[in-house]
Tab-separated table of C-alpha atoms in Angstrom:
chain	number	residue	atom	x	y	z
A	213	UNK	CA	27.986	-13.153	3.246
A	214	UNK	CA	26.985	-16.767	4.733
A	215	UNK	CA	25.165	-17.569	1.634
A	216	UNK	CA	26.474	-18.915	-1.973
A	217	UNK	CA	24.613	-18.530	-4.841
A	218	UNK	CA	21.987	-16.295	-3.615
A	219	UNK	CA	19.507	-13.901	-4.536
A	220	UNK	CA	19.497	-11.313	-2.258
A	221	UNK	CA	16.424	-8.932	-1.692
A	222	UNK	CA	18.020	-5.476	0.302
A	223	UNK	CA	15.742	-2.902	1.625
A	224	UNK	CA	17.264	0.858	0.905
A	225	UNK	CA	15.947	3.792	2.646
A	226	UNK	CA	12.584	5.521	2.220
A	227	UNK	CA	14.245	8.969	3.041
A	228	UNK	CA	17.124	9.073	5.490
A	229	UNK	CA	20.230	8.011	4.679
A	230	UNK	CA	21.099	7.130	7.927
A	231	UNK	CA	18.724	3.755	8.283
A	232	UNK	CA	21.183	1.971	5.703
A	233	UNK	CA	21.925	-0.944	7.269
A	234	UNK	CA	25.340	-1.971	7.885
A	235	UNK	CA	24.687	-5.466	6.255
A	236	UNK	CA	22.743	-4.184	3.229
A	237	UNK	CA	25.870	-2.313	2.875
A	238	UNK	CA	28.033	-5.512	2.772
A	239	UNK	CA	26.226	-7.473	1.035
A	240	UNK	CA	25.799	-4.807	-1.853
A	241	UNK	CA	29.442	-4.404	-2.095
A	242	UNK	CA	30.425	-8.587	-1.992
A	243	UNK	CA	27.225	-9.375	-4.849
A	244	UNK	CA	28.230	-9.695	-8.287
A	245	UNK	CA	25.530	-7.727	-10.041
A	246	UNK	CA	22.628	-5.646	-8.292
A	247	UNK	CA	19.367	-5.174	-10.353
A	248	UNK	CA	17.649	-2.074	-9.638
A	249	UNK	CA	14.025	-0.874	-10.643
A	250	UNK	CA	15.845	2.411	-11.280
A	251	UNK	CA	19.687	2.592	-12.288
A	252	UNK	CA	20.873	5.908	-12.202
A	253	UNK	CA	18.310	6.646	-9.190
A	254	UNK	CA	20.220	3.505	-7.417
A	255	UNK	CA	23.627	4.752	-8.502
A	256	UNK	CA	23.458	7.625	-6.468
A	257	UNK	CA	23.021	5.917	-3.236
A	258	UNK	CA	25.725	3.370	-4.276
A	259	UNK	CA	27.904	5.788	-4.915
A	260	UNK	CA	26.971	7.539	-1.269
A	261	UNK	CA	27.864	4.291	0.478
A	262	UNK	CA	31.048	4.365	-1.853
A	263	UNK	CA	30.180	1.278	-3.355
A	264	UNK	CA	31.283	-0.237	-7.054
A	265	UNK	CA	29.053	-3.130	-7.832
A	266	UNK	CA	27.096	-3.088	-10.947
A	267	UNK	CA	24.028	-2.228	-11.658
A	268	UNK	CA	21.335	-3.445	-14.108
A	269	UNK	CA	17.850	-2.546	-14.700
A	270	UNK	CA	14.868	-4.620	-13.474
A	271	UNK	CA	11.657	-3.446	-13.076
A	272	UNK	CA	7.792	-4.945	-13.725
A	273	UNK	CA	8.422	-3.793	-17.449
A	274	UNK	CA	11.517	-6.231	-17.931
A	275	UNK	CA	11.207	-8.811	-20.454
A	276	UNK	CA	11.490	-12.708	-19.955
A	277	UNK	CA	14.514	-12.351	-21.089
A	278	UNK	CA	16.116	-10.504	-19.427
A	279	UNK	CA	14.773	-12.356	-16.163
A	280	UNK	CA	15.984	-15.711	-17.748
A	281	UNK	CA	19.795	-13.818	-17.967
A	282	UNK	CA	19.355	-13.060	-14.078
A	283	UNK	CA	18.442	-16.442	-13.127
A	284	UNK	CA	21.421	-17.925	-15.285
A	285	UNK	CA	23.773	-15.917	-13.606
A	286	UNK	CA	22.430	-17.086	-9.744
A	287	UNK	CA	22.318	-20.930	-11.384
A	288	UNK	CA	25.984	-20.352	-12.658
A	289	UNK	CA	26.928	-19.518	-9.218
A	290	UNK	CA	26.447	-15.643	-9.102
A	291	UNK	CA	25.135	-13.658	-6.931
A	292	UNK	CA	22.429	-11.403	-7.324
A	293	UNK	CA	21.180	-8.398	-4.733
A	294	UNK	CA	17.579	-6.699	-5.645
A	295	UNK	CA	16.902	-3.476	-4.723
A	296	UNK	CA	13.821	-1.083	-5.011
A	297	UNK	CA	14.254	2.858	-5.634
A	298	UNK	CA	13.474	2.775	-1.710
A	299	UNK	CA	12.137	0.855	0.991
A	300	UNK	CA	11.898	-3.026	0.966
A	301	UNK	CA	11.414	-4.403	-2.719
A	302	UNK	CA	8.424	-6.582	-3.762
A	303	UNK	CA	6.123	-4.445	-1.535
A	304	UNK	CA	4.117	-2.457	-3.721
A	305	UNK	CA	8.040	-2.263	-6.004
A	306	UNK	CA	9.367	-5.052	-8.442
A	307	UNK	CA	10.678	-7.755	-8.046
A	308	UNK	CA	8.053	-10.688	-7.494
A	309	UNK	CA	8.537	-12.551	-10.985
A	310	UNK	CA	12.610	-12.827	-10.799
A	311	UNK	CA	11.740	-13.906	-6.700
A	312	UNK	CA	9.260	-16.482	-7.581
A	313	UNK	CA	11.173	-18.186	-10.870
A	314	UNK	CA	14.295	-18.010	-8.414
A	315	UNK	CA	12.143	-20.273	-6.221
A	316	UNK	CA	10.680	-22.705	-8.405
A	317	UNK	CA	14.689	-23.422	-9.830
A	318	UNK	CA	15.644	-23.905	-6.018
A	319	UNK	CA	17.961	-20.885	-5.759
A	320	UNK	CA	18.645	-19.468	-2.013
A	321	UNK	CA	16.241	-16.384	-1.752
A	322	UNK	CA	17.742	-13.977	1.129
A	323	UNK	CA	16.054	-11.320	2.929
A	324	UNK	CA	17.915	-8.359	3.820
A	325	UNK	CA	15.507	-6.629	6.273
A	326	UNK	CA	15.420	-2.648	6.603
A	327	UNK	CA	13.029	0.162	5.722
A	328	UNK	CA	9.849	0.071	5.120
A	329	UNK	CA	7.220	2.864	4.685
A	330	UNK	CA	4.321	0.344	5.774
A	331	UNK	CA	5.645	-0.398	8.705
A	332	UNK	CA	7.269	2.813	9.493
A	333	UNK	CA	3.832	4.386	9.551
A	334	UNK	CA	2.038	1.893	11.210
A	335	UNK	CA	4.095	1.925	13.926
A	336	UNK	CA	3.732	5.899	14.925
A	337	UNK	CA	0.320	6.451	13.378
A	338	UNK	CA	-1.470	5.460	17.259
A	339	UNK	CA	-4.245	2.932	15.138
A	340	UNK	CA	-4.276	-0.903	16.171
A	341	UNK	CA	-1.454	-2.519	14.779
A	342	UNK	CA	-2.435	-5.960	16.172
A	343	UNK	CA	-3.993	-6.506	12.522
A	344	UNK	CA	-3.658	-4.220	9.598
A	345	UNK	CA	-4.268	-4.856	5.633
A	346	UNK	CA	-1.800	-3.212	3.186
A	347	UNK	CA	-3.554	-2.780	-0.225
A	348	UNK	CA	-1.010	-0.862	-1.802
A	349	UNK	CA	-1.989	2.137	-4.368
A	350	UNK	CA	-5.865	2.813	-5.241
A	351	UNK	CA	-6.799	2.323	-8.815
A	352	UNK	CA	-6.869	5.452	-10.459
A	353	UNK	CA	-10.169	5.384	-12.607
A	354	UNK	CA	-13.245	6.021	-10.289
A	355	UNK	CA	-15.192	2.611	-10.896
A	356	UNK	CA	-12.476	0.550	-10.238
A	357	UNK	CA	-11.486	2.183	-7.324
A	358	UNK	CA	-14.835	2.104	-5.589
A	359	UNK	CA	-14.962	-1.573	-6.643
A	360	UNK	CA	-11.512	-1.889	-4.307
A	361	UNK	CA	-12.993	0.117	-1.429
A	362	UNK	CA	-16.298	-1.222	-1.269
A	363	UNK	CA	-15.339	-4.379	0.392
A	364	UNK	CA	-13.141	-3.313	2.609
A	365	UNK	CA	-15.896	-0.730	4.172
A	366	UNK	CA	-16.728	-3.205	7.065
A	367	UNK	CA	-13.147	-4.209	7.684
A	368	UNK	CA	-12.168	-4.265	11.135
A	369	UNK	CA	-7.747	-4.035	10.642
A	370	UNK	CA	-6.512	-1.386	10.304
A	371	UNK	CA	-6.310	-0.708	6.411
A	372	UNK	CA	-3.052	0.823	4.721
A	373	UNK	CA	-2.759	2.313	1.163
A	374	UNK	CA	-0.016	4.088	-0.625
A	375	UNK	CA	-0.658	7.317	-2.996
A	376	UNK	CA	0.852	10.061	-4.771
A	377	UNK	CA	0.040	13.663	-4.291
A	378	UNK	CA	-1.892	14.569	-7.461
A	379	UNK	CA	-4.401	11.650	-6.531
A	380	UNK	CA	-4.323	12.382	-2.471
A	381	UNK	CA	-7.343	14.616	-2.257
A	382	UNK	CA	-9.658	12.440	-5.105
A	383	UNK	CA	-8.248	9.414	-3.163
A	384	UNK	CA	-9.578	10.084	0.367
A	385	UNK	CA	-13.067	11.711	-0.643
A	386	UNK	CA	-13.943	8.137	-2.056
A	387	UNK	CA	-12.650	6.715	0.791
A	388	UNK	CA	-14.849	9.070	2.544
A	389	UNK	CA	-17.671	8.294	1.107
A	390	UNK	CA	-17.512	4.518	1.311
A	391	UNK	CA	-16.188	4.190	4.718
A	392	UNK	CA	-17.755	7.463	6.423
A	393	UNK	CA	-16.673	10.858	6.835
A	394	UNK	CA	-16.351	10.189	10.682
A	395	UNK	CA	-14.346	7.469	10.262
A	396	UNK	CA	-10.610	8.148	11.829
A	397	UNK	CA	-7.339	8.219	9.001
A	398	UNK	CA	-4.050	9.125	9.915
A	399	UNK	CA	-2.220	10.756	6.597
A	400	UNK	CA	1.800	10.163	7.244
A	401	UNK	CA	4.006	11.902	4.534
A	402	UNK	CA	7.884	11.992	4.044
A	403	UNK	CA	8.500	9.839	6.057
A	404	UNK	CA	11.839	9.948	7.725
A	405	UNK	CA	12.911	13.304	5.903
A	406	UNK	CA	12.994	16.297	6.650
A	407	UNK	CA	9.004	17.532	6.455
A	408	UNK	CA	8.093	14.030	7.702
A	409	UNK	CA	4.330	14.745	8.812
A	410	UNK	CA	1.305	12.842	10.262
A	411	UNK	CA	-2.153	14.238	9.938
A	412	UNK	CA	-4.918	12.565	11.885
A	413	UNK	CA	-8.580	12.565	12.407
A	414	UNK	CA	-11.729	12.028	10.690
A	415	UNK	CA	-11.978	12.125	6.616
A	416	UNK	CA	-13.387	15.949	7.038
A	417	UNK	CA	-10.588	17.061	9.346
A	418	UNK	CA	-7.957	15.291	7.514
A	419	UNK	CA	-8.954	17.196	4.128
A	420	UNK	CA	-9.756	20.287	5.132
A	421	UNK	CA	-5.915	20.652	6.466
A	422	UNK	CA	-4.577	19.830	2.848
A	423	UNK	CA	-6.975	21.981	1.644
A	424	UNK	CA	-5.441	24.885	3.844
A	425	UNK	CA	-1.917	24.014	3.363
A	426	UNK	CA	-0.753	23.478	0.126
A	427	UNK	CA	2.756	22.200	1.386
A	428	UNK	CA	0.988	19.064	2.754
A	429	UNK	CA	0.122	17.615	-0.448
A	430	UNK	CA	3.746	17.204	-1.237
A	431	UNK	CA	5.802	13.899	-1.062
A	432	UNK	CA	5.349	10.038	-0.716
A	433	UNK	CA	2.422	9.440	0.916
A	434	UNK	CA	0.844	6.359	3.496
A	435	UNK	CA	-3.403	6.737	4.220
A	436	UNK	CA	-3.879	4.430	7.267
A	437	UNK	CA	-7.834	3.970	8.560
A	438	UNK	CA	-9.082	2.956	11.680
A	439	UNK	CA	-10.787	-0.363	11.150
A	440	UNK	CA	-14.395	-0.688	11.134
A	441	UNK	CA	-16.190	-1.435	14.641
A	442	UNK	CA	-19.660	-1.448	14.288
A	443	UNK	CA	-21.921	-1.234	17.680
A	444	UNK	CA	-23.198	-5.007	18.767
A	445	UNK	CA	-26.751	-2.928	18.516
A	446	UNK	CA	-26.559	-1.261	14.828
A	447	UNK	CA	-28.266	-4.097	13.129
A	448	UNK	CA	-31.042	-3.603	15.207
A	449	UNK	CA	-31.278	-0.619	14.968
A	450	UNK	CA	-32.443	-0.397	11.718
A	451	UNK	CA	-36.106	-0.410	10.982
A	452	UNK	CA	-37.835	-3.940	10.182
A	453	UNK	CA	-39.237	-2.523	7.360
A	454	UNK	CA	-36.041	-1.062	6.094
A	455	UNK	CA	-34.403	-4.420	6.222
A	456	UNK	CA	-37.102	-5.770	4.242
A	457	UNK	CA	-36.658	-3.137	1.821
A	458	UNK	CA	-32.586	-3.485	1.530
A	459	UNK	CA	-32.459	-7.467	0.886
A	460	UNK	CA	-35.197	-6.708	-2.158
A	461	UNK	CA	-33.025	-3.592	-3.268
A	462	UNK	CA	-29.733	-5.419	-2.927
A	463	UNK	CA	-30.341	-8.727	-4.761
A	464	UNK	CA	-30.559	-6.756	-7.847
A	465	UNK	CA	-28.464	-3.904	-7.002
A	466	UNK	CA	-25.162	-2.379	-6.387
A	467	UNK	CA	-24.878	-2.089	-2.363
A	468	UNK	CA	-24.377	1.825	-2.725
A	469	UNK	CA	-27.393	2.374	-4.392
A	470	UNK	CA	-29.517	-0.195	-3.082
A	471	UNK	CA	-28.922	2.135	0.199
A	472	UNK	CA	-29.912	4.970	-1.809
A	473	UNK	CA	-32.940	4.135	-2.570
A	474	UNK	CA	-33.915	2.609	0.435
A	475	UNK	CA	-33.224	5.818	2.507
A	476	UNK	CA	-36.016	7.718	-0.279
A	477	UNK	CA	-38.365	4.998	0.856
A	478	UNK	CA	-37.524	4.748	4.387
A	479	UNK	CA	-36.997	6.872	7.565
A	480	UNK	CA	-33.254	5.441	7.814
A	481	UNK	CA	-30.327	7.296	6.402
A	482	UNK	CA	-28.304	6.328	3.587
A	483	UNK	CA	-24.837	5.747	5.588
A	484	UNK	CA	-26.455	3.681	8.314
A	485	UNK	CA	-28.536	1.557	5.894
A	486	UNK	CA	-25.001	1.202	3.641
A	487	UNK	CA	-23.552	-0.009	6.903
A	488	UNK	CA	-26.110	-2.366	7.900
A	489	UNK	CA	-25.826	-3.464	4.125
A	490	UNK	CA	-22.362	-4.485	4.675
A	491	UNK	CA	-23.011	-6.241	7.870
A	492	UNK	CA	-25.681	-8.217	6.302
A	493	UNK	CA	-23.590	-9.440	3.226
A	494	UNK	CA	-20.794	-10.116	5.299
């Protein structure tokens, strides 16, 4: 290692072994101490690599305290390597209050680039990957996760989420419904093992293979959707009148049901008028 008295942030795999890099391997062995969101999880591919460093916990659930003992060590002249259960830490993993206090008390923070599951689908999944949006997981409860989705409807990057299996199905109905059933997905799973899969097409394609193959909802999961692109000519093409009625509706109501209503009033559909809404309040 170049660097004294450093914290260290070391991507591990996602999946395969095999993408270990050889300087995440060095550095784990030469670092004093390696905090890991999940020890015994983490001690199995130390012990892989055949490496003897210890290893203490340190995850979002870790106390002040025990943060304050990490940073004393790198101040003393330790060093320090972080490490997720997989992939790159900090993204959507722990890690950003030991990163940021290690900042502010002007100790080296070093990046130890390597897997990512972001990346890794973005980069097969065939959507634009000029400009994407990670938003990490969904929240679980119904009204807050519509409340996430909503503005991101009338995105135009490429938008990426994480999510388990139990929550897959429920996840990409609401997404469904907010961004439109046509819009294009591309549902990567296990990535880099040994069922690694990538399911593309519209919302209804995409769900009607998981619900014929119960083997696909299996596995870490990445949901990537096509950006929004809305014809120069869809504002338009809404009725006068309908506009009219959708400004009234929506200065005193939710955007999904202000669209609602309209479309009982109106000759305009719901989804186009929802559409339009989003246009207009963007």
């Amino acid at each position: 290692m170049n660097n004294s008295n450093a914290l260290y942030i070391v991507a591990t795999p996602i999946g395969n072994l095999g993408d270990m890099t050889i300087r995440a391997q060095e550095v784990l062995r030469l670092v004093d101490i390696i905090a890991a969101e999940d020890t015994r999880h983490s001690a199995r591919l130390l012990q892989h690599f055949q490496i003897s460093t210890p290893l203490l916990a340190y995850h979002d659930h870790t106390n002040e305290a025990q943060t304050q003992r990490l940073l004393d060590r790198l101040i003393s002249g330790d060093n320090v390597a972080l490490i997720s259960d997989a992939g790159t830490p900090l993204i959507s993993d722990p890690g950003y209050r030991l990163v940021a206090m290690a900042r502010q008390q002007g100790v080296n923070v070093v990046p130890i680039p390597g897997a990512s599951a972001v990346i890794t689908a973005l980069c097969a999944a065939g959507l634009a990957s000029d400009r994407f949006a990670f938003e990490g997981f969904l929240p679980a409860k119904t009204g807050a996760r519509q409340q996430r989705l909503e503005p991101l409807a009338a995105d135009p990057r490429t938008l990426i989420f994480y999510e388990s299996p139990h929550r897959i199905q429920e996840s990409l109905q609401a997404m469904a419904q907010t961004f439109g059933e046509g819009r294009q997905l591309v549902l990567a799973r296990e990535l880099t093992k040994t069922f690694e899969t990538f399911l593309s097409g519209s919302f209804i394609e995409v769900l009607a293979m998981l619900e014929a193959d119960a083997n696909q909802l299996r596995g870490e999961m990445v949901v990537l959707v096509q950006g929004y692109s809305a014809p120069s000519s869809e504002a338009d093409s809404v009725d006068p009148e309908a506009q009219r009625i959708m400004r009234i509706l929506m200065s005193e109501l939710p955007l999904k049901q202000a669209a609602a209503l309209a479309a009982q009033i109106s000759t305009e559909k719901k989804n186009k008028l929802y559409q339009w809404g989003l246009q207009e309040k963007n």
